[in-house]
Amino acid sequence: MGENTRPRLLEIRQGVLSKNDRLAQELRARFAAARVFVVNLVSSPGSGKTTLLERTLSQLRARGHAVAALVGDLATENDARRLARSGAPIRQIVTDGICHLEAAMVAAHLEGWDLAALDFLFVENVGNLVCPASYDLGESMRVVLLSVTEGEDKPLKYPTMFHAADLVLLTKMDLAQATEFDREEALAAIHAVNPGVPVVETAAKKGRLDAWLTLLEERAGVKRASPAAGG
Amino acid sequence: MHELSIAYSLVEIASQAADSMGIRRVDVVHLRLGALSGVVQDALLFAYEIAAKGTVLEGSRLAIQELPVVVHCSRCQADRTLPGIQHFRCPVCGEPTGQIVQGRELEIVSLEYTDPVPEPAPCRSPNGSTGKPPR
Ligand SMILES: [Zn+2]
């Protein structure tokens, strides 16, 4: 009796990231049940993400909201320590060289937190515009940062990430003139890869975050408690 | 580069499927890869070899079917294939559209394997040890 060596086919039809996607969906359901609005912040290194987050946390607190953040970091603890100055609970996710956050990492770092007591949870993703694009974290909104110092054509160089954005923040707008930033060109590039995506301008160092904060409050369906602070 | 993470996930899924069917050697793994998947083909091929080492997939070929982005144009009322991923507008009428019909795929379709097991398949005794095929 001879061996049967016919080539055979086994159908699989499964997404490579189906495990992450499933976990992200579980997280999304958990966040929805706790009524916490979760923001996944993505950018290149040097786009001012940590400064933006620090000021965002402080000002949202000043507006009467309960906020917290998870910070994905390749190396040092500096970002987390800096952010802790905002007074918000901060946890660091050390990625051990991994260039993106995954849903499992987020889930593992939520333990012990009362999500229902929070209005906003920010997840600062690892600083790059490629890898985080593939991983759903269960966020309510994915925000991609583009600083005026990075070049207006950046969205065309990283179309996958900008395409996946629910919102684009133009950061460091206070430097727009000094860097001869062409706002129209940047908007054209953003909308080429993601037609209709909302774009909001910020200057975190100057405390100019109002449009961004108001948008967050609207999307989260929470009201500003105290009219004080900010500007 | 996150292609290594992707490759490990791919190998995990494919080798579990192979193991569950008693497959001991896989020749080809078929993958559908959308232009918007965020995965670079060459990097994935390289990472695949590393990730497959020591598994039932070692030495197998990763066959990638690349899928362009297809959008739905509401003005034309038709699905249109985009030539790239930098301009999300209908290539026929120019209408901007982000309505993706295809292009995000990162999916294992199937495995090809050569089954060296004589037919009929070997018997298994109740205690789980493999018996000789009946003559
Ligand atoms: Zn059209």
CSV table of C-alpha atoms and ligand atoms in Angstrom, one decimal:
chain,number,residue,atom,x,y,z
A,1,MET,CA,0.0,0.0,0.0
A,2,GLY,CA,1.6,3.3,-1.1
A,3,GLU,CA,1.5,6.5,0.8
A,4,ASN,CA,-1.0,9.1,-0.1
A,5,THR,CA,0.9,12.3,-0.9
A,6,ARG,CA,-1.8,14.4,-2.4
A,7,PRO,CA,-1.4,18.0,-1.4
A,8,ARG,CA,-4.3,19.0,0.8
A,9,LEU,CA,-5.9,22.2,1.8
A,10,LEU,CA,-7.0,23.2,5.2
A,11,GLU,CA,-9.3,26.2,5.3
A,12,ILE,CA,-8.7,28.6,8.2
A,13,ARG,CA,-10.2,32.0,7.3
A,14,GLN,CA,-9.2,33.8,10.5
A,15,GLY,CA,-7.8,37.2,11.1
A,16,VAL,CA,-4.2,37.2,12.3
A,17,LEU,CA,-5.1,39.8,14.9
A,18,SER,CA,-8.5,38.2,15.8
A,19,LYS,CA,-7.3,37.6,19.4
A,20,ASN,CA,-6.4,41.3,19.9
A,21,ASP,CA,-9.6,42.3,18.2
A,22,ARG,CA,-11.7,40.1,20.4
A,23,LEU,CA,-10.0,41.5,23.6
A,24,ALA,CA,-10.5,45.0,22.3
A,25,GLN,CA,-14.2,44.4,21.8
A,26,GLU,CA,-14.4,43.1,25.4
A,27,LEU,CA,-12.6,46.2,26.6
A,28,ARG,CA,-14.9,48.4,24.6
A,29,ALA,CA,-17.9,46.8,26.2
A,30,ARG,CA,-16.4,47.3,29.6
A,31,PHE,CA,-15.6,50.9,29.0
A,32,ALA,CA,-19.1,51.5,27.7
A,33,ALA,CA,-20.6,49.8,30.8
A,34,ALA,CA,-18.5,52.0,33.0
A,35,ARG,CA,-19.3,55.1,31.0
A,36,VAL,CA,-15.7,56.1,30.6
A,37,PHE,CA,-14.5,57.8,27.4
A,38,VAL,CA,-11.2,56.3,26.2
A,39,VAL,CA,-8.8,58.1,24.0
A,40,ASN,CA,-6.0,56.3,22.2
A,41,LEU,CA,-3.3,59.0,21.5
A,42,VAL,CA,-0.9,58.2,18.7
A,43,SER,CA,2.0,60.2,17.2
A,44,SER,CA,5.6,60.3,16.2
A,45,PRO,CA,8.2,60.9,18.8
A,46,GLY,CA,8.6,64.7,19.4
A,47,SER,CA,5.1,65.7,18.3
A,48,GLY,CA,4.4,67.0,21.8
A,49,LYS,CA,2.2,64.2,22.9
A,50,THR,CA,3.3,64.1,26.5
A,51,THR,CA,3.0,67.8,27.0
A,52,LEU,CA,-0.4,67.8,25.4
A,53,LEU,CA,-1.5,64.9,27.6
A,54,GLU,CA,-0.2,66.6,30.7
A,55,ARG,CA,-2.0,69.8,30.0
A,56,THR,CA,-5.1,68.0,28.9
A,57,LEU,CA,-5.3,66.0,32.2
A,58,SER,CA,-4.7,69.1,34.3
A,59,GLN,CA,-7.3,71.2,32.5
A,60,LEU,CA,-9.9,68.4,32.4
A,61,ARG,CA,-9.5,68.0,36.1
A,62,ALA,CA,-9.9,71.8,36.5
A,63,ARG,CA,-13.1,71.5,34.5
A,64,GLY,CA,-14.4,69.0,37.1
A,65,HIS,CA,-13.8,65.7,35.3
A,66,ALA,CA,-12.2,62.5,36.7
A,67,VAL,CA,-9.3,61.5,34.5
A,68,ALA,CA,-6.6,58.9,34.3
A,69,ALA,CA,-3.9,57.8,31.9
A,70,LEU,CA,-2.0,54.7,30.8
A,71,VAL,CA,1.4,55.5,29.3
A,72,GLY,CA,3.1,53.2,26.9
A,73,ASP,CA,6.8,53.7,27.0
A,74,LEU,CA,9.7,52.0,25.3
A,75,ALA,CA,12.3,53.0,27.9
A,76,THR,CA,12.4,55.3,30.9
A,77,GLU,CA,9.8,56.2,33.4
A,78,ASN,CA,10.0,59.9,32.6
A,79,ASP,CA,6.8,60.4,30.8
A,80,ALA,CA,4.8,58.7,33.5
A,81,ARG,CA,6.5,60.8,36.2
A,82,ARG,CA,5.9,64.0,34.3
A,83,LEU,CA,2.3,63.2,33.8
A,84,ALA,CA,1.8,62.4,37.5
A,85,ARG,CA,2.3,66.1,38.2
A,86,SER,CA,-1.2,66.7,36.7
A,87,GLY,CA,-2.6,65.0,39.8
A,88,ALA,CA,-4.3,62.3,37.8
A,89,PRO,CA,-3.7,58.6,38.4
A,90,ILE,CA,-1.1,57.4,35.9
A,91,ARG,CA,0.1,54.0,35.1
A,92,GLN,CA,3.0,53.1,32.9
A,93,ILE,CA,3.0,50.2,30.5
A,94,VAL,CA,6.5,49.2,29.8
A,95,THR,CA,6.5,47.6,26.4
A,96,ASP,CA,10.0,46.0,26.5
A,97,GLY,CA,10.9,47.1,23.1
A,98,ILE,CA,7.6,46.4,21.5
A,99,CYS,CA,6.7,49.3,19.2
A,100,HIS,CA,3.0,49.4,20.0
A,101,LEU,CA,0.4,48.8,22.6
A,102,GLU,CA,-2.0,45.8,22.4
A,103,ALA,CA,-5.4,45.3,24.0
A,104,ALA,CA,-4.0,42.7,26.4
A,105,MET,CA,-1.5,45.2,27.8
A,106,VAL,CA,-4.2,47.8,28.4
A,107,ALA,CA,-6.4,45.1,30.1
A,108,ALA,CA,-3.6,44.0,32.3
A,109,HIS,CA,-3.0,47.6,33.6
A,110,LEU,CA,-6.6,48.4,34.5
A,111,GLU,CA,-6.7,46.1,37.4
A,112,GLY,CA,-7.7,47.8,40.6
A,113,TRP,CA,-9.0,50.9,38.9
A,114,ASP,CA,-12.6,51.9,39.3
A,115,LEU,CA,-13.5,52.7,35.7
A,116,ALA,CA,-17.0,53.7,36.6
A,117,ALA,CA,-15.5,56.6,38.7
A,118,LEU,CA,-13.7,58.0,35.6
A,119,ASP,CA,-15.0,60.3,32.9
A,120,PHE,CA,-11.9,60.0,30.7
A,121,LEU,CA,-9.1,57.5,30.3
A,122,PHE,CA,-6.2,58.4,28.0
A,123,VAL,CA,-3.9,55.8,26.5
A,124,GLU,CA,-0.6,57.3,25.3
A,125,ASN,CA,0.5,54.8,22.7
A,126,VAL,CA,4.2,54.2,21.9
A,127,GLY,CA,5.6,57.0,19.8
A,128,ASN,CA,5.5,55.9,16.2
A,129,LEU,CA,3.1,56.2,13.3
A,130,VAL,CA,3.2,52.7,11.9
A,131,CYS,CA,2.8,49.8,14.3
A,132,PRO,CA,0.0,51.1,16.5
A,133,ALA,CA,-2.3,51.4,13.5
A,134,SER,CA,-2.9,47.6,13.4
A,135,TYR,CA,-4.0,47.3,17.1
A,136,ASP,CA,-7.5,48.2,18.4
A,137,LEU,CA,-7.3,48.9,22.1
A,138,GLY,CA,-11.0,49.2,22.6
A,139,GLU,CA,-10.8,53.0,22.6
A,140,SER,CA,-13.8,55.3,22.0
A,141,MET,CA,-11.7,57.6,19.8
A,142,ARG,CA,-8.3,57.3,18.1
A,143,VAL,CA,-6.5,60.6,18.0
A,144,VAL,CA,-3.4,61.1,15.8
A,145,LEU,CA,-1.2,64.1,16.5
A,146,LEU,CA,0.7,66.1,13.9
A,147,SER,CA,2.9,68.9,15.1
A,148,VAL,CA,3.7,71.9,12.9
A,149,THR,CA,7.4,71.0,13.2
A,150,GLU,CA,6.9,67.7,11.4
A,151,GLY,CA,6.1,68.7,7.8
A,152,GLU,CA,2.7,69.1,6.2
A,153,ASP,CA,3.1,65.9,4.0
A,154,LYS,CA,3.4,63.6,7.0
A,155,PRO,CA,-0.1,62.2,6.5
A,156,LEU,CA,0.9,61.1,3.0
A,157,LYS,CA,3.9,59.3,4.4
A,158,TYR,CA,1.9,57.5,7.0
A,159,PRO,CA,-1.5,57.1,5.3
A,160,THR,CA,-2.5,54.0,7.2
A,161,MET,CA,-2.3,55.7,10.6
A,162,PHE,CA,-3.9,59.0,9.5
A,163,HIS,CA,-6.6,57.0,7.7
A,164,ALA,CA,-7.4,55.2,10.9
A,165,ALA,CA,-7.8,58.5,12.9
A,166,ASP,CA,-11.1,59.6,14.4
A,167,LEU,CA,-9.6,63.0,15.0
A,168,VAL,CA,-6.4,64.7,14.1
A,169,LEU,CA,-4.8,67.2,16.4
A,170,LEU,CA,-2.5,69.9,14.9
A,171,THR,CA,-0.1,70.5,17.9
A,172,LYS,CA,2.4,73.2,18.7
A,173,MET,CA,0.3,75.7,16.7
A,174,ASP,CA,2.1,78.5,18.6
A,175,LEU,CA,5.2,77.6,16.5
A,176,ALA,CA,3.3,77.7,13.2
A,177,GLN,CA,4.6,81.0,12.1
A,178,ALA,CA,8.2,80.4,13.1
A,179,THR,CA,8.3,77.1,11.2
A,180,GLU,CA,6.4,78.5,8.2
A,181,PHE,CA,3.8,75.8,8.6
A,182,ASP,CA,1.4,75.7,5.7
A,183,ARG,CA,-1.9,74.9,7.3
A,184,GLU,CA,-3.9,74.5,4.1
A,185,GLU,CA,-1.3,72.0,2.8
A,186,ALA,CA,-1.5,70.0,6.0
A,187,LEU,CA,-5.3,69.9,5.9
A,188,ALA,CA,-5.2,68.8,2.3
A,189,ALA,CA,-2.9,66.0,3.1
A,190,ILE,CA,-4.9,64.9,6.1
A,191,HIS,CA,-8.2,65.0,4.1
A,192,ALA,CA,-6.6,63.2,1.2
A,193,VAL,CA,-6.0,60.1,3.3
A,194,ASN,CA,-9.0,60.6,5.6
A,195,PRO,CA,-11.8,62.6,4.0
A,196,GLY,CA,-13.9,64.5,6.5
A,197,VAL,CA,-11.9,63.7,9.6
A,198,PRO,CA,-12.2,66.5,12.1
A,199,VAL,CA,-9.0,68.5,12.7
A,200,VAL,CA,-8.5,70.5,15.9
A,201,GLU,CA,-5.6,72.9,16.6
A,202,THR,CA,-3.8,73.1,19.9
A,203,ALA,CA,-0.9,74.9,21.5
A,204,ALA,CA,-0.5,73.0,24.8
A,205,LYS,CA,2.5,75.0,26.0
A,206,LYS,CA,0.4,78.2,25.8
A,207,GLY,CA,-2.6,76.5,27.4
A,208,ARG,CA,-4.6,76.7,24.1
A,209,LEU,CA,-6.6,73.5,24.4
A,210,ASP,CA,-10.2,74.8,24.6
A,211,ALA,CA,-11.5,73.5,21.3
A,212,TRP,CA,-10.0,70.0,22.0
A,213,LEU,CA,-11.4,69.9,25.5
A,214,THR,CA,-14.8,71.0,24.4
A,215,LEU,CA,-14.8,68.4,21.7
A,216,LEU,CA,-13.9,65.7,24.3
A,217,GLU,CA,-16.7,66.8,26.6
A,218,GLU,CA,-19.2,66.7,23.7
A,219,ARG,CA,-18.1,63.3,22.5
A,220,ALA,CA,-18.1,61.9,26.0
A,221,GLY,CA,-21.4,63.4,26.8
A,222,VAL,CA,-20.2,65.1,30.0
A,223,LYS,CA,-20.7,68.7,31.1
A,224,ARG,CA,-18.0,71.0,32.2
A,225,ALA,CA,-18.5,71.4,36.0
A,226,SER,CA,-16.6,74.6,36.8
A,227,PRO,CA,-16.3,77.5,34.5
A,228,ALA,CA,-12.9,78.3,36.0
A,229,ALA,CA,-9.4,77.8,34.6
A,230,GLY,CA,-8.2,77.3,31.0
A,231,GLY,CA,-8.3,79.8,28.2
B,1,MET,CA,8.7,47.0,13.2
B,2,HIS,CA,5.7,45.1,14.4
B,3,GLU,CA,5.7,42.5,11.7
B,4,LEU,CA,7.4,40.1,14.1
B,5,SER,CA,4.5,40.3,16.5
B,6,ILE,CA,2.2,39.8,13.6
B,7,ALA,CA,4.2,36.8,12.4
B,8,TYR,CA,4.0,35.2,15.8
B,9,SER,CA,0.3,35.6,15.9
B,10,LEU,CA,0.0,34.2,12.4
B,11,VAL,CA,2.2,31.2,13.3
B,12,GLU,CA,0.2,30.6,16.5
B,13,ILE,CA,-3.1,30.4,14.7
B,14,ALA,CA,-1.8,28.4,11.8
B,15,SER,CA,0.1,25.9,13.9
B,16,GLN,CA,-2.8,25.3,16.3
B,17,ALA,CA,-5.0,24.7,13.3
B,18,ALA,CA,-2.5,22.3,11.9
B,19,ASP,CA,-2.0,20.5,15.2
B,20,SER,CA,-5.7,20.1,15.7
B,21,MET,CA,-5.9,18.2,12.4
B,22,GLY,CA,-2.8,16.1,13.1
B,23,ILE,CA,-0.9,17.8,10.3
B,24,ARG,CA,2.9,17.4,10.8
B,25,ARG,CA,4.2,19.4,7.9
B,26,VAL,CA,2.8,22.5,6.3
B,27,ASP,CA,4.0,23.5,2.8
B,28,VAL,CA,2.3,26.8,2.2
B,29,VAL,CA,0.3,29.2,4.3
B,30,HIS,CA,-2.0,31.5,2.3
B,31,LEU,CA,-2.5,35.0,3.6
B,32,ARG,CA,-4.7,37.9,2.4
B,33,LEU,CA,-3.0,41.2,3.1
B,34,GLY,CA,-4.9,44.5,2.5
B,35,ALA,CA,-3.0,47.6,1.5
B,36,LEU,CA,-4.4,49.3,4.6
B,37,SER,CA,-3.4,46.5,7.0
B,38,GLY,CA,-0.4,48.5,8.1
B,39,VAL,CA,1.9,45.5,7.4
B,40,VAL,CA,4.9,45.6,5.1
B,41,GLN,CA,5.1,42.5,3.0
B,42,ASP,CA,8.8,42.0,2.9
B,43,ALA,CA,9.2,42.6,6.6
B,44,LEU,CA,6.5,40.0,7.3
B,45,LEU,CA,8.1,37.4,5.0
B,46,PHE,CA,11.4,37.9,6.9
B,47,ALA,CA,9.7,37.7,10.3
B,48,TYR,CA,7.7,34.7,9.3
B,49,GLU,CA,10.8,32.6,8.9
B,50,ILE,CA,11.9,33.5,12.3
B,51,ALA,CA,8.5,32.9,13.9
B,52,ALA,CA,8.0,29.6,12.2
B,53,LYS,CA,11.2,28.0,13.5
B,54,GLY,CA,10.6,25.0,15.7
B,55,THR,CA,6.9,24.8,14.7
B,56,VAL,CA,5.0,22.7,12.3
B,57,LEU,CA,5.3,25.6,9.9
B,58,GLU,CA,9.1,25.6,9.8
B,59,GLY,CA,10.3,25.6,6.2
B,60,SER,CA,6.9,26.5,4.8
B,61,ARG,CA,6.2,29.3,2.4
B,62,LEU,CA,4.1,32.2,3.2
B,63,ALA,CA,2.0,33.0,0.1
B,64,ILE,CA,0.7,36.6,0.3
B,65,GLN,CA,-2.2,37.8,-1.8
B,66,GLU,CA,-2.0,41.5,-1.8
B,67,LEU,CA,-5.4,43.3,-1.9
B,68,PRO,CA,-5.7,46.9,-3.1
B,69,VAL,CA,-8.1,49.3,-1.4
B,70,VAL,CA,-11.6,49.2,-2.7
B,71,VAL,CA,-13.9,52.1,-1.8
B,72,HIS,CA,-17.6,52.7,-2.3
B,73,CYS,CA,-18.3,55.8,-4.3
B,74,SER,CA,-21.7,57.2,-3.3
B,75,ARG,CA,-21.9,59.4,-6.4
B,76,CYS,CA,-21.1,56.6,-8.9
B,77,GLN,CA,-23.0,54.1,-6.7
B,78,ALA,CA,-20.2,51.7,-7.4
B,79,ASP,CA,-17.2,50.1,-5.8
B,80,ARG,CA,-13.9,51.5,-7.1
B,81,THR,CA,-10.3,50.2,-6.7
B,82,LEU,CA,-7.8,52.8,-5.6
B,83,PRO,CA,-4.3,52.9,-7.2
B,84,GLY,CA,-2.7,53.7,-3.9
B,85,ILE,CA,-3.5,54.6,-0.3
B,86,GLN,CA,-2.7,58.3,-0.3
B,87,HIS,CA,-5.8,59.6,-2.0
B,88,PHE,CA,-9.2,58.4,-0.8
B,89,ARG,CA,-11.3,59.7,-3.6
B,90,CYS,CA,-13.2,58.0,-6.4
B,91,PRO,CA,-10.7,57.4,-9.4
B,92,VAL,CA,-13.6,57.9,-11.8
B,93,CYS,CA,-15.5,61.0,-10.6
B,94,GLY,CA,-13.2,62.4,-7.9
B,95,GLU,CA,-15.6,62.2,-5.0
B,96,PRO,CA,-13.8,61.9,-1.7
B,97,THR,CA,-14.7,58.7,0.1
B,98,GLY,CA,-13.5,56.9,3.2
B,99,GLN,CA,-16.0,54.0,2.8
B,100,ILE,CA,-13.7,51.0,2.7
B,101,VAL,CA,-15.0,47.9,1.0
B,102,GLN,CA,-11.7,46.1,1.0
B,103,GLY,CA,-8.1,46.8,2.1
B,104,ARG,CA,-7.9,46.1,5.8
B,105,GLU,CA,-7.5,42.4,5.5
B,106,LEU,CA,-4.9,40.5,7.5
B,107,GLU,CA,-6.3,37.1,7.3
B,108,ILE,CA,-5.0,33.5,7.1
B,109,VAL,CA,-7.0,31.8,4.4
B,110,SER,CA,-5.7,28.3,4.3
B,111,LEU,CA,-2.8,25.9,4.7
B,112,GLU,CA,-1.4,23.5,2.1
B,113,TYR,CA,0.1,20.4,3.4
B,114,THR,CA,1.2,17.1,2.1
B,115,ASP,CA,-0.3,14.3,4.0
B,116,PRO,CA,2.2,11.5,4.4
B,117,VAL,CA,-0.2,9.4,6.5
B,118,PRO,CA,-1.2,6.2,4.7
B,119,GLU,CA,-4.9,5.8,4.2
B,120,PRO,CA,-6.9,4.7,6.0
B,121,ALA,CA,-5.6,6.8,8.9
B,122,PRO,CA,-3.8,5.1,11.8
B,123,CYS,CA,-6.0,3.6,14.5
B,124,ARG,CA,-5.9,5.0,17.9
B,125,SER,CA,-6.3,2.7,20.8
B,126,PRO,CA,-8.5,3.8,23.6
B,127,ASN,CA,-5.5,4.8,25.7
B,128,GLY,CA,-4.5,7.3,23.1
B,129,SER,CA,-1.4,5.5,21.7
B,130,THR,CA,-1.1,5.2,17.9
B,131,GLY,CA,-1.6,1.8,16.6
B,132,LYS,CA,-0.5,0.4,13.3
B,133,PRO,CA,-2.8,0.9,10.3
B,134,PRO,CA,-4.8,-2.1,9.6
B,135,ARG,CA,-3.6,-4.3,6.8
C,1,ZN,ZN,-17.3,58.1,-8.3
